mmCIF file of C-alpha atoms in Angstrom:
data_model
loop_
_atom_site.group_PDB
_atom_site.id
_atom_site.type_symbol
_atom_site.label_atom_id
_atom_site.label_comp_id
_atom_site.label_asym_id
_atom_site.label_seq_id
_atom_site.Cartn_x
_atom_site.Cartn_y
_atom_site.Cartn_z
ATOM 1 C CA ASP N 23 150.053 106.209 85.039
ATOM 2 C CA LEU N 24 153.414 107.943 85.405
ATOM 3 C CA ASP N 25 153.758 109.491 88.849
ATOM 4 C CA ARG N 26 154.667 113.195 89.013
ATOM 5 C CA PHE N 27 154.687 113.508 85.217
ATOM 6 C CA LYS N 28 153.298 117.065 85.231
ATOM 7 C CA GLU N 29 155.998 118.032 87.714
ATOM 8 C CA THR N 30 158.655 116.648 85.353
ATOM 9 C CA ASN N 31 157.269 118.623 82.425
ATOM 10 C CA ASP N 32 156.999 121.803 84.496
ATOM 11 C CA CYS N 33 160.427 121.602 86.162
ATOM 12 C CA LYS N 34 162.616 119.781 83.624
ATOM 13 C CA GLY N 35 160.852 120.588 80.364
ATOM 14 C CA HIS N 36 158.757 118.749 77.841
ATOM 15 C CA GLN N 37 161.743 117.062 76.214
ATOM 16 C CA GLU N 38 162.453 115.269 79.490
ATOM 17 C CA GLY N 39 158.765 114.412 79.818
ATOM 18 C CA ASP N 40 158.778 112.991 76.290
ATOM 19 C CA ARG N 41 161.878 110.943 77.115
ATOM 20 C CA LEU N 42 160.114 109.456 80.148
ATOM 21 C CA LEU N 43 157.028 108.643 78.064
ATOM 22 C CA ARG N 44 159.154 106.848 75.470
ATOM 23 C CA ALA N 45 161.066 104.922 78.149
ATOM 24 C CA PHE N 46 157.849 103.863 79.853
ATOM 25 C CA ALA N 47 156.234 102.845 76.556
ATOM 26 C CA ALA N 48 159.281 100.739 75.675
ATOM 27 C CA ALA N 49 159.213 98.997 79.068
ATOM 28 C CA LEU N 50 155.475 98.370 78.742
ATOM 29 C CA ALA N 51 155.808 96.933 75.239
ATOM 30 C CA GLY N 52 158.782 94.840 76.365
ATOM 31 C CA THR N 53 156.752 93.359 79.218
ATOM 32 C CA ALA N 54 153.699 92.408 77.151
ATOM 33 C CA ARG N 55 153.170 88.892 75.859
ATOM 34 C CA GLU N 56 152.345 88.293 72.181
ATOM 35 C CA THR N 57 148.648 88.003 73.078
ATOM 36 C CA ASP N 58 148.543 91.280 75.034
ATOM 37 C CA SER N 59 147.785 94.740 73.687
ATOM 38 C CA VAL N 60 149.331 97.880 75.156
ATOM 39 C CA GLY N 61 148.927 101.534 74.298
ATOM 40 C CA ARG N 62 148.814 105.101 75.495
ATOM 41 C CA LEU N 63 145.398 106.385 76.511
ATOM 42 C CA GLY N 64 146.611 109.981 76.631
ATOM 43 C CA GLY N 65 148.821 112.241 78.688
ATOM 44 C CA ASP N 66 150.677 110.038 81.146
ATOM 45 C CA GLU N 67 148.138 107.196 81.123
ATOM 46 C CA PHE N 68 148.733 103.845 79.468
ATOM 47 C CA ALA N 69 146.698 100.637 79.300
ATOM 48 C CA ALA N 70 147.479 96.980 78.916
ATOM 49 C CA LEU N 71 144.875 94.448 77.856
ATOM 50 C CA LEU N 72 146.087 91.114 79.204
ATOM 51 C CA ILE N 73 144.309 88.197 77.549
ATOM 52 C CA GLU N 74 143.180 85.385 79.856
ATOM 53 C CA ALA N 75 144.840 86.993 82.866
ATOM 54 C CA GLY N 76 143.603 87.020 86.422
ATOM 55 C CA PRO N 77 144.966 88.913 89.414
ATOM 56 C CA GLU N 78 148.062 86.697 89.729
ATOM 57 C CA THR N 79 149.070 87.157 86.074
ATOM 58 C CA ALA N 80 148.391 90.885 86.255
ATOM 59 C CA GLY N 81 150.475 91.152 89.412
ATOM 60 C CA SER N 82 153.328 89.309 87.730
ATOM 61 C CA PHE N 83 153.049 91.619 84.699
ATOM 62 C CA LEU N 84 153.239 94.713 86.916
ATOM 63 C CA HIS N 85 156.215 93.307 88.816
ATOM 64 C CA ARG N 86 158.102 92.643 85.570
ATOM 65 C CA LEU N 87 157.165 96.106 84.273
ATOM 66 C CA HIS N 88 158.463 97.839 87.410
ATOM 67 C CA GLU N 89 161.725 95.888 87.133
ATOM 68 C CA LYS N 90 162.212 97.179 83.562
ATOM 69 C CA LEU N 91 161.564 100.830 84.404
ATOM 70 C CA PRO N 92 164.517 103.190 84.714
ATOM 71 C CA GLN N 93 165.017 104.377 88.303
ATOM 72 C CA GLU N 94 163.740 107.881 87.569
ATOM 73 C CA ILE N 95 160.309 106.539 86.543
ATOM 74 C CA SER N 96 157.678 105.787 89.131
ATOM 75 C CA ALA N 97 154.304 104.469 88.030
ATOM 76 C CA SER N 98 151.004 103.566 89.653
ATOM 77 C CA ALA N 99 148.539 100.992 88.362
ATOM 78 C CA GLY N 100 144.976 99.822 88.640
ATOM 79 C CA ALA N 101 143.437 96.643 87.252
ATOM 80 C CA ALA N 102 139.996 95.359 86.352
ATOM 81 C CA PHE N 103 139.001 91.839 85.380
ATOM 82 C CA LEU N 104 136.329 90.161 83.282
ATOM 83 C CA PRO N 105 133.850 88.807 84.138
ATOM 84 C CA THR N 106 133.947 89.915 87.758
ATOM 85 C CA ASP N 107 134.337 93.724 87.647
ATOM 86 C CA ASP N 108 132.143 94.862 84.731
ATOM 87 C CA SER N 109 130.976 93.515 81.409
ATOM 88 C CA GLU N 110 131.434 96.730 79.404
ATOM 89 C CA PRO N 111 134.841 98.118 78.352
ATOM 90 C CA GLU N 112 133.996 101.586 79.674
ATOM 91 C CA GLY N 113 133.116 100.085 83.040
ATOM 92 C CA LEU N 114 136.406 98.213 83.165
ATOM 93 C CA ILE N 115 138.326 101.418 82.540
ATOM 94 C CA GLU N 116 136.391 103.153 85.332
ATOM 95 C CA VAL N 117 137.162 100.305 87.763
ATOM 96 C CA ALA N 118 140.852 100.263 86.781
ATOM 97 C CA ASP N 119 141.031 104.070 87.059
ATOM 98 C CA ARG N 120 139.542 104.014 90.567
ATOM 99 C CA ARG N 121 142.058 101.350 91.619
ATOM 100 C CA LEU N 122 144.852 103.404 90.024
ATOM 101 C CA TYR N 123 144.040 106.343 92.285
ATOM 102 C CA GLU N 124 143.889 104.014 95.285
ATOM 103 C CA ASP N 125 147.419 102.870 94.377
ATOM 104 C CA LYS N 126 148.593 106.488 93.972
ATOM 105 C CA SER N 127 147.170 107.360 97.395
ATOM 106 C CA ALA N 128 148.858 104.361 99.005
ATOM 107 C CA ARG N 129 152.220 105.350 97.433
ATOM 108 C CA ALA N 130 151.840 108.942 98.692
ATOM 109 C CA ALA N 131 151.121 107.813 102.265
#
C-alpha cells in the first residue's frame, strides 16, 4: 500500500499519483522471482503472491522492494502465510490487510 497516496493526488495532481503508481509497480515487478505473481488490487494497493515463501523470504522480498523504491515513495506492507494464517484466499487477504494497517500505524507513531 502506498503511504499518503490520496494526499499526493489531492496536492500534486493525478498525473503525479499515476507516476508513483507506475514507479511502484515497476519496483514490485523487478523484485519478484519468476515463480511469484504480483499485481494491483486497486487504488494504491498491490499484492505479491510469493510461492513457497515463509516469513524470512517475505521479509527479504520487502527489504529488496524498499531498496528499489524511489525516495519519494513510502509503502507499508502486511503478510499472510499458508498454512498457518488461513486456508482460504479471502482469509489470507484479510490477515494481510490487518497486518498492513498495523504496519501503517507503527510507521505513523
